[in-house]
Coordinates of C-alpha atoms in Angstrom, one line a residue:
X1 CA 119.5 96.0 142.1
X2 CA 122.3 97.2 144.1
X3 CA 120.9 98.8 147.7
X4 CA 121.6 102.4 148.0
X5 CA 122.5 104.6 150.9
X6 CA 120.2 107.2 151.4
X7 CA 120.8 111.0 153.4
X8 CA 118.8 114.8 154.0
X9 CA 118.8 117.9 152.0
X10 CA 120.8 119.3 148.7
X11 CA 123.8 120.8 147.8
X12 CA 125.9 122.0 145.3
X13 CA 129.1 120.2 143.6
X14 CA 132.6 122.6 142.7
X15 CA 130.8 124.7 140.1
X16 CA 127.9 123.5 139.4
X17 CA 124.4 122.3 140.8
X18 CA 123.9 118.5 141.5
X19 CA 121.3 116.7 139.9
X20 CA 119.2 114.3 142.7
X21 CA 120.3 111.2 141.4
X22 CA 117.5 108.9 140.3
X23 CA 116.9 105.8 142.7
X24 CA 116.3 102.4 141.0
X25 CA 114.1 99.2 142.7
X26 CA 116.2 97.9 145.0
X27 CA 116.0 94.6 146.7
X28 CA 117.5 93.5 150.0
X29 CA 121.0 93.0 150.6
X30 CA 121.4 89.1 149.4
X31 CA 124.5 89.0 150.6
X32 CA 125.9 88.8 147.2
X33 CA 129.7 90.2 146.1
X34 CA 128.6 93.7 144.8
X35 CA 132.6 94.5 144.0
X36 CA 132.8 95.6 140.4
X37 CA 133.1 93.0 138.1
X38 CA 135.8 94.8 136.3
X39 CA 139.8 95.1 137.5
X40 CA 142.5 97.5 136.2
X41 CA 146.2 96.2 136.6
X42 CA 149.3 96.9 135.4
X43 CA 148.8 100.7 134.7
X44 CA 151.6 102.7 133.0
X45 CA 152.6 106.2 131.5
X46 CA 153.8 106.1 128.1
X47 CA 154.6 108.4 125.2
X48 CA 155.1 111.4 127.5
X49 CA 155.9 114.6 125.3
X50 CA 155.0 118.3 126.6
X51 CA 151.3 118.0 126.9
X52 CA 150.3 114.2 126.5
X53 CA 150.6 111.4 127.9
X54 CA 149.0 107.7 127.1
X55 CA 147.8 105.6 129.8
X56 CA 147.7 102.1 129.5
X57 CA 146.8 99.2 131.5
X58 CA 145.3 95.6 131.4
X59 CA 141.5 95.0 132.5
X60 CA 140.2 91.6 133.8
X61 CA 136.4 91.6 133.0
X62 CA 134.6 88.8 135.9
X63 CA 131.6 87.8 133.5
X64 CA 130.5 85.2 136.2
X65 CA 130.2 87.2 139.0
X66 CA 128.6 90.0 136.3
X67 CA 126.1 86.8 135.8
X68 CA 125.8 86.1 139.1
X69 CA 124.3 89.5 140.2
X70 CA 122.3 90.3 137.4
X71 CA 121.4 87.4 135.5
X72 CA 119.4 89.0 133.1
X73 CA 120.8 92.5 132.9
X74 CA 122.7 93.2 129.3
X75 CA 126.2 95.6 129.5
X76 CA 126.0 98.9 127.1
X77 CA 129.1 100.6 127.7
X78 CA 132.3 100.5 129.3
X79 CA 134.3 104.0 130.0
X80 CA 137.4 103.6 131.2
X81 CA 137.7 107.4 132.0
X82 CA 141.1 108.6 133.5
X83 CA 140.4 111.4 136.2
X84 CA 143.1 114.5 136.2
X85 CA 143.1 116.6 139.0
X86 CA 145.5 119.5 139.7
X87 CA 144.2 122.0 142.5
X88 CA 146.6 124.7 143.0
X89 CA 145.0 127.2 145.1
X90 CA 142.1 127.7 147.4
X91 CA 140.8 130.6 148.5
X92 CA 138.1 130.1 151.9
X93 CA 135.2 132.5 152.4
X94 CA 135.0 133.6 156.3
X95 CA 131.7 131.2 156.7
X96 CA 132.2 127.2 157.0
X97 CA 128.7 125.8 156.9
X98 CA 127.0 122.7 158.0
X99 CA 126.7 120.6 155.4
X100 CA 124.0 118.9 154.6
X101 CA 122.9 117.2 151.3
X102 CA 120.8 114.1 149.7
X103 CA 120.9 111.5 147.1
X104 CA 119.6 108.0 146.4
X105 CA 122.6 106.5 146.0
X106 CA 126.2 106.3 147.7
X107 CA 128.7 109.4 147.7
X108 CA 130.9 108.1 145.5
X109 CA 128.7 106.9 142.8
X110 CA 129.6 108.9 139.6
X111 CA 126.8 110.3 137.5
X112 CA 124.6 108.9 135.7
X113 CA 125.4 109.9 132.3
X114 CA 129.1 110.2 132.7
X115 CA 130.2 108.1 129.8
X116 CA 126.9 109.7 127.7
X117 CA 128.0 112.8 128.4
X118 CA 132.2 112.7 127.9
X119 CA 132.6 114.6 124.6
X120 CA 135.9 112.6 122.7
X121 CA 139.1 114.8 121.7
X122 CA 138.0 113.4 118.2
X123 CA 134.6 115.6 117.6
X124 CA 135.5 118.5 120.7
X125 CA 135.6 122.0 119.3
X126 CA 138.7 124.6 120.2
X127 CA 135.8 126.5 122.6
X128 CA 135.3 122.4 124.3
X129 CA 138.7 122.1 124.5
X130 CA 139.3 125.7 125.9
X131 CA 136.7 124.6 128.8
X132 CA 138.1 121.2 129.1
X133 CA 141.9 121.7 129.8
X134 CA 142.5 125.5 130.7
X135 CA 143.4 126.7 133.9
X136 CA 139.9 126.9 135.9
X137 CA 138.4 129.4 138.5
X138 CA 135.7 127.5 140.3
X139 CA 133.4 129.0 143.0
X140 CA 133.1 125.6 145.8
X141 CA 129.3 126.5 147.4
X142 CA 126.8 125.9 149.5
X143 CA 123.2 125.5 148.2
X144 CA 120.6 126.4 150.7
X145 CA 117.2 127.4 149.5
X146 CA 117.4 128.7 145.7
X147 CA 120.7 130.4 146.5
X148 CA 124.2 129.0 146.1
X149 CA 126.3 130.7 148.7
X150 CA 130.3 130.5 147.7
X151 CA 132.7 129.0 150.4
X152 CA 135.6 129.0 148.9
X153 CA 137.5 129.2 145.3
X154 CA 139.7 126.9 143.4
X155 CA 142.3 127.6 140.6
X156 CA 142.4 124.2 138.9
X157 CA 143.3 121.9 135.8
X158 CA 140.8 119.3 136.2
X159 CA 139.6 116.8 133.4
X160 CA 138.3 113.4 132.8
X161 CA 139.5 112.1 128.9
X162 CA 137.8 108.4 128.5
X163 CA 137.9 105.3 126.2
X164 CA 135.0 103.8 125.4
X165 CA 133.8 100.1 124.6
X166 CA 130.2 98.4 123.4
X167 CA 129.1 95.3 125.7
X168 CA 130.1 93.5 122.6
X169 CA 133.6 94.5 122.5
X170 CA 133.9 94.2 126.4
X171 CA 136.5 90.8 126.4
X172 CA 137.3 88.9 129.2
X173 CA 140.7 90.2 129.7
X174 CA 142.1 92.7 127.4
X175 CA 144.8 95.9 127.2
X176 CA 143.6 99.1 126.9
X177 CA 145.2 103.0 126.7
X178 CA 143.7 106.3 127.3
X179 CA 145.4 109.2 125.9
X180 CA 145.8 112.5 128.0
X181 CA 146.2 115.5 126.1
X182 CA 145.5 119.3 127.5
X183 CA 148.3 118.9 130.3
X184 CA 150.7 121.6 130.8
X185 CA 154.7 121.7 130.1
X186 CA 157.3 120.5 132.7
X187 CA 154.6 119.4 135.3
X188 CA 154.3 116.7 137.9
X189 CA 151.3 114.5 137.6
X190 CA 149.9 112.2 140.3
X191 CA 148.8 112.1 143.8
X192 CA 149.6 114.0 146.9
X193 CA 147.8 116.0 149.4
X194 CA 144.7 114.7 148.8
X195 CA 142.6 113.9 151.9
X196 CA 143.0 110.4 153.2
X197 CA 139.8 107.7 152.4
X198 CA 137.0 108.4 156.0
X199 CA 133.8 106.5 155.9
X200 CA 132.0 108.2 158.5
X201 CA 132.4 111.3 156.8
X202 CA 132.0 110.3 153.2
X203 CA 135.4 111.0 152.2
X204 CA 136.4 108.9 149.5
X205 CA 139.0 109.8 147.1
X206 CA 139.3 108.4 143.3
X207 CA 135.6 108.8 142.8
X208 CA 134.1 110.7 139.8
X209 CA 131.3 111.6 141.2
X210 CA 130.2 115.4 141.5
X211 CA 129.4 114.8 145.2
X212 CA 131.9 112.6 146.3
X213 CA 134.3 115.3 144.5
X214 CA 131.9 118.2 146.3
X215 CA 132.7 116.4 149.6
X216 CA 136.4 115.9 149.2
X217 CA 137.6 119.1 148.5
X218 CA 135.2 120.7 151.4
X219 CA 137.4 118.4 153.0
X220 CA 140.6 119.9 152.1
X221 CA 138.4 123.4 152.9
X222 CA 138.3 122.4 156.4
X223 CA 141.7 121.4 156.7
X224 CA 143.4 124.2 155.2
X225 CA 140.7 127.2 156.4
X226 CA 140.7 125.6 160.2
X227 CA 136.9 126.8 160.9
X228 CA 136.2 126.8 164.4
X229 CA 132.7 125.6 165.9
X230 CA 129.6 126.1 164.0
X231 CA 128.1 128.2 166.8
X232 CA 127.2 130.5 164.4
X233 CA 123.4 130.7 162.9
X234 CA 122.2 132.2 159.3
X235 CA 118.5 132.7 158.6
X236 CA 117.7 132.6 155.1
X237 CA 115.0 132.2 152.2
X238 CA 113.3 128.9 151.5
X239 CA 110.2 127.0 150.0
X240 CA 108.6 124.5 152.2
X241 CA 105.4 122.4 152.3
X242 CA 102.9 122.8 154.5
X243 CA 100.3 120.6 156.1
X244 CA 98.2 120.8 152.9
X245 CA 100.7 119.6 150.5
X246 CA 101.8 122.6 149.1
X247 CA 104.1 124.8 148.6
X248 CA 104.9 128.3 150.3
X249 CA 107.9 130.5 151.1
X250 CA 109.5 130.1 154.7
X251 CA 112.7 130.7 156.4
X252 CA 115.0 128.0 157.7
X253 CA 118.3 128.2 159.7
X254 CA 121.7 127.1 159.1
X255 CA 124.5 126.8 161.9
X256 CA 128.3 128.0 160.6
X257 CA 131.6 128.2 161.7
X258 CA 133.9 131.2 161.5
X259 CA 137.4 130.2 159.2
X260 CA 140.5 131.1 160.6
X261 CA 142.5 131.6 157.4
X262 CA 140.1 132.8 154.8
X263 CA 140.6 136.2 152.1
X264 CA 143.7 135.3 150.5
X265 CA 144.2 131.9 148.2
X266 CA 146.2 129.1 149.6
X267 CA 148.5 127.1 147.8
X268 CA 147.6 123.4 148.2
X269 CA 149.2 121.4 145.4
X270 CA 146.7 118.3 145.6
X271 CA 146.5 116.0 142.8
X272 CA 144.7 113.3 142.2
X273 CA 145.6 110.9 139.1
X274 CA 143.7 107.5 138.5
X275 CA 141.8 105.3 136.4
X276 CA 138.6 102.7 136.9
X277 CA 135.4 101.6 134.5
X278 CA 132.1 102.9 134.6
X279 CA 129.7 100.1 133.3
X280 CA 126.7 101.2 131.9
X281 CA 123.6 97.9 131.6
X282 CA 120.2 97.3 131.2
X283 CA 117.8 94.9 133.2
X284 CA 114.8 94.4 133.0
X285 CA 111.3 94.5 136.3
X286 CA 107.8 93.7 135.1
X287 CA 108.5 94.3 131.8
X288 CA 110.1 98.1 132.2
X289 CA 113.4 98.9 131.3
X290 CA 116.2 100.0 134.1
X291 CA 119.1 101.6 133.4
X292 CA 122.0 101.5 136.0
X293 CA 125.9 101.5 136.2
X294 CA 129.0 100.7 138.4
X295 CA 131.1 103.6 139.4
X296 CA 134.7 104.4 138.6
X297 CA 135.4 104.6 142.6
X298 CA 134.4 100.6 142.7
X299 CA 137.6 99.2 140.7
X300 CA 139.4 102.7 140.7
X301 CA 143.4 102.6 140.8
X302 CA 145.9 105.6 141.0
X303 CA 147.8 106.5 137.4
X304 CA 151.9 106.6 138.3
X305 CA 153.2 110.1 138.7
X306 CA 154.9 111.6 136.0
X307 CA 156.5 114.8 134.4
X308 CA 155.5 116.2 131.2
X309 CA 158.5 117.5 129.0
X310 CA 159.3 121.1 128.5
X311 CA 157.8 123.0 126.1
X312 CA 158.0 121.5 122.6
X313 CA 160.2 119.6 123.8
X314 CA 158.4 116.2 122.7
X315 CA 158.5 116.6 118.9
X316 CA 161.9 117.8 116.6
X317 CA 159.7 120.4 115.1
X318 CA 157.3 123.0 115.9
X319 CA 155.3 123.7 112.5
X320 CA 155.7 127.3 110.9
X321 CA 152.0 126.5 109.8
X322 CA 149.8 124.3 112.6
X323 CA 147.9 126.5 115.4
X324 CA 145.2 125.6 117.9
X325 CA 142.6 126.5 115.1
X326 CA 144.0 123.8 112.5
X327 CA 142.2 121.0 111.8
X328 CA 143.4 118.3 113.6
X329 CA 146.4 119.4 115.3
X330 CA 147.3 118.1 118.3
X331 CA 147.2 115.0 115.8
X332 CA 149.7 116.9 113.6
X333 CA 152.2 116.9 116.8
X334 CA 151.3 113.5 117.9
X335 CA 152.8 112.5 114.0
X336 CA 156.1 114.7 114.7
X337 CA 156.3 113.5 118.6
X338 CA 156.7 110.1 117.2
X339 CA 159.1 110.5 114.8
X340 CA 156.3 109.4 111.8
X341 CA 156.5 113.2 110.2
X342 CA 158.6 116.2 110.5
X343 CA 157.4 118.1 107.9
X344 CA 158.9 120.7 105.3
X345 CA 162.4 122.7 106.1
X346 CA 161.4 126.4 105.4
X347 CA 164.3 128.7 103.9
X348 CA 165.2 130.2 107.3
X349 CA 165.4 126.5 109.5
X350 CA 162.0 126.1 110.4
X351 CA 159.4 123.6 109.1
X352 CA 156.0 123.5 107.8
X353 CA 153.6 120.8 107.7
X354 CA 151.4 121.5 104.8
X355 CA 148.1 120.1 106.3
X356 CA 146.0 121.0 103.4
X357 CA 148.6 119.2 100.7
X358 CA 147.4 115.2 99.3
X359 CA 149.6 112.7 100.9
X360 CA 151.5 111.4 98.6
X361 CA 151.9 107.1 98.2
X362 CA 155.6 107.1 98.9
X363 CA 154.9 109.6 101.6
X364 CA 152.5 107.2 102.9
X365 CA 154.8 104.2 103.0
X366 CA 157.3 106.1 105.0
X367 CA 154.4 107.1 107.6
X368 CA 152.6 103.5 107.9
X369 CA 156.1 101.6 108.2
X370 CA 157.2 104.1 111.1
X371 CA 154.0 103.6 113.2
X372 CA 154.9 99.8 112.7
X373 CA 158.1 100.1 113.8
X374 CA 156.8 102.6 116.6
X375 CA 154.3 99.1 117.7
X376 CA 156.6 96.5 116.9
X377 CA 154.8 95.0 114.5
X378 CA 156.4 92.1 112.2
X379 CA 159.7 93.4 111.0
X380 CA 158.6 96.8 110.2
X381 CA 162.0 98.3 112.3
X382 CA 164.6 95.3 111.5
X383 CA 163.8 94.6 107.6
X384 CA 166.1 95.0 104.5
X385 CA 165.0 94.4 101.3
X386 CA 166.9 91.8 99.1
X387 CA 168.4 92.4 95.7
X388 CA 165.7 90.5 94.7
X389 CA 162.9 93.4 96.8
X390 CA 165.1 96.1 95.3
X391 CA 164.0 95.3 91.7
X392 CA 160.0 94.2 92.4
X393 CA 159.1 98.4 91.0
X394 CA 160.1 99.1 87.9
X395 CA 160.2 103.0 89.2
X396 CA 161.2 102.2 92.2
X397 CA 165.3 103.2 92.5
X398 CA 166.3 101.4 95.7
X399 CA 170.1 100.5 95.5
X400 CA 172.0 99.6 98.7
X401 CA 174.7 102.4 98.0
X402 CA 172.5 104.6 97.3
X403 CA 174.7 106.0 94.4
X404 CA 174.8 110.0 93.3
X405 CA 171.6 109.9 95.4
X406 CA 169.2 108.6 92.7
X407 CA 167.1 106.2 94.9
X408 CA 163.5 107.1 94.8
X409 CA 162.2 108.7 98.6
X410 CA 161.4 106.3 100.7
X411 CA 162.5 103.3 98.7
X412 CA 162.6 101.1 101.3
X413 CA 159.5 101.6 103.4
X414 CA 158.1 101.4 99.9
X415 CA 159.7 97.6 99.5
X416 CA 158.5 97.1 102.8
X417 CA 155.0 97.7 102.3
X418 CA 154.9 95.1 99.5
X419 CA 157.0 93.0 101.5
X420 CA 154.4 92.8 104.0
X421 CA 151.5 92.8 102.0
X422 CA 150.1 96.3 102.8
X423 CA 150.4 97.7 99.0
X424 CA 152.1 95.6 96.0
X425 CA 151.4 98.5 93.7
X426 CA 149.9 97.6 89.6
X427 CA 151.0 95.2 87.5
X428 CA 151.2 96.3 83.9
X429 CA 150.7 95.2 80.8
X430 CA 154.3 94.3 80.1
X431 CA 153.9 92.1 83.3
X432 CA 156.2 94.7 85.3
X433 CA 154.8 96.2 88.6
X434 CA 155.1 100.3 89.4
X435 CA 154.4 101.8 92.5
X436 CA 153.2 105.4 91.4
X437 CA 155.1 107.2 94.6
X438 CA 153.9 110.2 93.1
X439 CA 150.5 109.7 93.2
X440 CA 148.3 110.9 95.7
X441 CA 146.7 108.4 97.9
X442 CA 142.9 108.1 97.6
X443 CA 140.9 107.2 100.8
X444 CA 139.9 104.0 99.6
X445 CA 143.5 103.1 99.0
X446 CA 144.3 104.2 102.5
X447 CA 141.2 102.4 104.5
X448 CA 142.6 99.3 102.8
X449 CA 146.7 100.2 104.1
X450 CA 145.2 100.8 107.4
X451 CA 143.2 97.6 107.7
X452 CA 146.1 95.4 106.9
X453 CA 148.4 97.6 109.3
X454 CA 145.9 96.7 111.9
X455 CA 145.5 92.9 110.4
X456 CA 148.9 92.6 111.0
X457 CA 148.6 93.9 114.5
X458 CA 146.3 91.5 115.8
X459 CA 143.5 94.3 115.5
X460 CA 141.9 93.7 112.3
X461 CA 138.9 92.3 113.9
X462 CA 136.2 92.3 116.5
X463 CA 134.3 95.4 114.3
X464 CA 130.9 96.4 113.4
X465 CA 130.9 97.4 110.1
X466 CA 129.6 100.7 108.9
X467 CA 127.4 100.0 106.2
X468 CA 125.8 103.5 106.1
X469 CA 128.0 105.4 103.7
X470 CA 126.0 106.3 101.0
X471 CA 128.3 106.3 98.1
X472 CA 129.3 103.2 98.9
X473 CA 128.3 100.3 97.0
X474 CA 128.4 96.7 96.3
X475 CA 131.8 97.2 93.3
X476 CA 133.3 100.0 95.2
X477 CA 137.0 99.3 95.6
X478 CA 137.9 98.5 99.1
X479 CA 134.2 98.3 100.1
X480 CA 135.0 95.9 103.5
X481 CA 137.8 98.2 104.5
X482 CA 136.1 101.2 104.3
X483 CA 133.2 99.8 106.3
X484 CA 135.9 98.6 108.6
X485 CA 137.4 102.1 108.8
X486 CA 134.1 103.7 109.8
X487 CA 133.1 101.0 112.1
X488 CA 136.5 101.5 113.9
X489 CA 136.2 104.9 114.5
X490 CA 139.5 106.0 112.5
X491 CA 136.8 107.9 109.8
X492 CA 133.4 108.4 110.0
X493 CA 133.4 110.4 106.6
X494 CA 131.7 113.2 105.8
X495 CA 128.3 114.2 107.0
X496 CA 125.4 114.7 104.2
X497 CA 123.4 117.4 104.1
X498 CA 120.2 115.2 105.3
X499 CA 122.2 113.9 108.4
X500 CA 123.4 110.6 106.4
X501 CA 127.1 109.9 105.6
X502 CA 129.5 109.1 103.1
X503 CA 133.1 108.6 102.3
X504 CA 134.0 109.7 99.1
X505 CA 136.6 107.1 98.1
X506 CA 138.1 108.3 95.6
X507 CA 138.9 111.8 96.7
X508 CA 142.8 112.1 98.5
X509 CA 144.0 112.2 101.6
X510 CA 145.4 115.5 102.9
X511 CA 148.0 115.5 105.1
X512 CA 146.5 116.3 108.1
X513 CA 143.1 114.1 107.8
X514 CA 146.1 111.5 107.7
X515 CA 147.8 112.9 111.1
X516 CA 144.6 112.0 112.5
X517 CA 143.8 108.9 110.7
X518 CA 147.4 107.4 111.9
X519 CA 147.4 108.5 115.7
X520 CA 143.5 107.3 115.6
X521 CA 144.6 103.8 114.2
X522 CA 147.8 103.9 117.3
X523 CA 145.1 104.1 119.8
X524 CA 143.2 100.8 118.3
X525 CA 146.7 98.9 118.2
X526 CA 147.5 99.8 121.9
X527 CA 144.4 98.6 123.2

């Protein structure tokens, strides 16, 4: 196991208590490479509307050196967690005390359940995202006996938003994307003013740790607050062992330093934006189990600075009918944002986006071949049907001219899906084929259009089924895609009443289960 630095007393993190890390076996130093066995490169900013952002980057995943150190230790999980910090003011207290803390393993280590823990954007309720993304007032203190004693206070956007990988899907060298959503209009993202990396004080940037984090904006305390010497001395109320190995209240003394700016908040503008891999395994001692990790801060790399886009800005439309409380709707402008759906033109100009109406299958068409043209996949954005493609439905109107407007909607997305094997419609008893753009699309329909979307991507593969759904058998249509669907994370279903789950295949697709189905199946192309 890895050897871990160990240091005196507690203390508190920004907000909230911190844990005492547990302290796994540890042998001596071997003089083994204990780097982390996983590298971020090429790291960029993409699809950049008003308040999200994708990041994406390559990863480089050293098995050998993985072997090497812990030959018979299994990888879990792999979070690649993107850390967004925007302080904007600090407030100091008059008292600067003398730290003091303790844990078993290095500052910067992050905690132990961080990837456990992260709650995705997928299942997070409008209260979690309230807490996750709004702006933050957060007491920095000073633990010392039972009492937390406040040094300062930050106003803050601060996150962490994460992807997340089995040890089974963990490849030797992949591309991955986290998206960012929560961030505010027409604001700067990056890194600036944040204090510079110091050993001997424990000062290490890009970590995720709650101490490391703790330490680093005490840091920018200090340096903004200017306490002078701790020749100061508080007595307060504590619990202490005595000779007899047990407990009893005492008093113990802190020194402190007076602050020389203190009362009134202080803008600081630090930021912090980057990205590293927190690797969960098991190993095995005597037959017991260990859990342990490797830290963002051990292959962490800054995010490049950018600029979100004024407000609504990003998408053509902002829907008459989509609010924080609608199901799904940050997916809803992710779908207009991208150009795959703007929606309804009200009466007066505006548009509507009808979450609760059944997709229909020519709407569909339109929606899958943009998201292909969106990833460059096959010839989804250069492709024109032939006279020979504008004739394969026999109600299907697609004429080049488009004369007195009579072509069906979408007529040629429509030719495209057949063209590239997504949906070639029914074939009738008169040996014609029919499309049925009119129909709604049922969700066993659409897990099998989303599976060959992602087939033709190069990411039809490398998932574990979900073979769970209970009204899902042996002759239901689409059976492997819809396993494929829930195994992928793009739909889990719906949850039974006994905590089991099913699908219901044959019931449609609303529009906004789709917004969400769509951007959810983006994510798996861009990794």
């Amino acid at each position: 196991m890895r050897v871990f630095k160990r240091f005196a007393a507690g203390m508190v993190a920004a907000g909230m208590a911190l844990a005492m890390l547990p302290v796994a076996a540890a042998q001596a130093d071997d003089g083994y490479d204990w780097s982390h066995p996983i590298t971020i490169s090429d790291v960029q900013v993409t699809a950049v509307t008003d308040t999200t952002a994708d990041v994406t980057f390559k990863y480089a995943f050293d098995e050998a050196k993985f072997k090497k150190l812990l030959p018979d230790a299994k990888i879990t999980r792999v979070c690649f967690i993107v850390n967004v910090d925007k302080i904007l003011t600090m407030k100091p207290e008059q008292r600067f005390y003398e730290s003091s803390w303790a844990t078993g393993r290095d500052p910067y280590d992050d905690d132990p359940k961080l990837c456990a823990d992260m709650v995705g954007d997928d299942v997070a309720t409008p209260e979690q995202e309230q807490e996750f993304y709004s702006l933050k007032t957060v007491p920095l203190t000073m633990t010392m006996g039972n009492k937390a004693y406040t040094e300062a206070t930050l106003t803050a956007y601060s996150f962490l938003r994460g992807d997340s990988l089995t040890g089974n899907e963990l490849k030797k060298a992949g591309t991955a994307s986290v998206h960012l959503k929560g961030l505010q209009p027409n604001m700067w993202y990056g890194n600036k003013n944040v204090p510079q990396k110091n050993e001997d004080e424990y000062i290490y940037p890009m970590s995720s740790g709650s101490l490391a984090r703790w330490l680093l904006f005490r840091e920018k305390l200090r340096e903004i607050a200017q306490p002078g010497a701790f020749d100061q001395v508080m007595e307060y109320d504590d619990t202490c062992w005595t000779s007899n190995d047990t407990k009893e209240p005492c008093k113990q003394k802190r020194k402190y330093a007076l602050n020389k700016n203190y009362g009134q908040p202080i803008n600081i503008d630090m930021n912090q934006l980057f990205i590293g891999a927190h690797i969960d395994y098991d190993e095995y001692y005597d037959g017991v189990k260990y859990g342990d990790y490797f830290s963002v801060y051990g292959d962490a790399v800054q995010v490049p600075s950018f600029t979100t886009k004024p407000k609504a800005s990003g998408s053509t439309v902002a829907f008459t009918d989509v609010n924080s409380k609608t199901p799904h709707a940050d997916d809803i402008r992710w779908l207009a944002e991208n150009k795959i759906s703007e929606g309804y033109k009200n009466a007066n100009g505006t548009y509507r986006f009808e979450g609760m109406t059944p997709v229909y299958r020519q709407d569909m068409a339109a929606f899958l071949r943009r998201e292909a043209a969106n990833r460059d996949i096959a010839d989804a954005a250069s492709w024109k049907p032939s006279a020979a493609d504008r004739t394969r439905f026999r109600d299907v109107t697609c004429t080049a001219d488009n004369k007195g407007n009579r072509n069906t909607p979408h007529c040629e997305d429509i030719l495209w899906l057949a063209h590239a094997g997504i949906s070639e419609g029914w074939k009738e008893k008169d040996g014609s084929s029919t499309f049925r753009g009119m129909d709604t699309v049922k969700r066993q329909d659409m897990a099998a259009f989303l599976k060959r979307l992602a087939a033709k991507a190069g990411k039809g593969g490398n998932v574990k089924p979900k073979t769970d759904f209970t009204d899902v058998f042996a002759d239901t249509p689409h059976k492997a895609e819809i396993q494929w669907l829930g195994g992928s994370g793009i739909s889990e279903g719906y949850r039974n009443a006994n905590g089991t789950w099913r699908f219901e295949g044959m019931t449609s697709v609303y529009r906004q289960d789709m917004a969400a189905f769509i951007h959810r199946l983006d994510n798996l192309i861009a990794k």
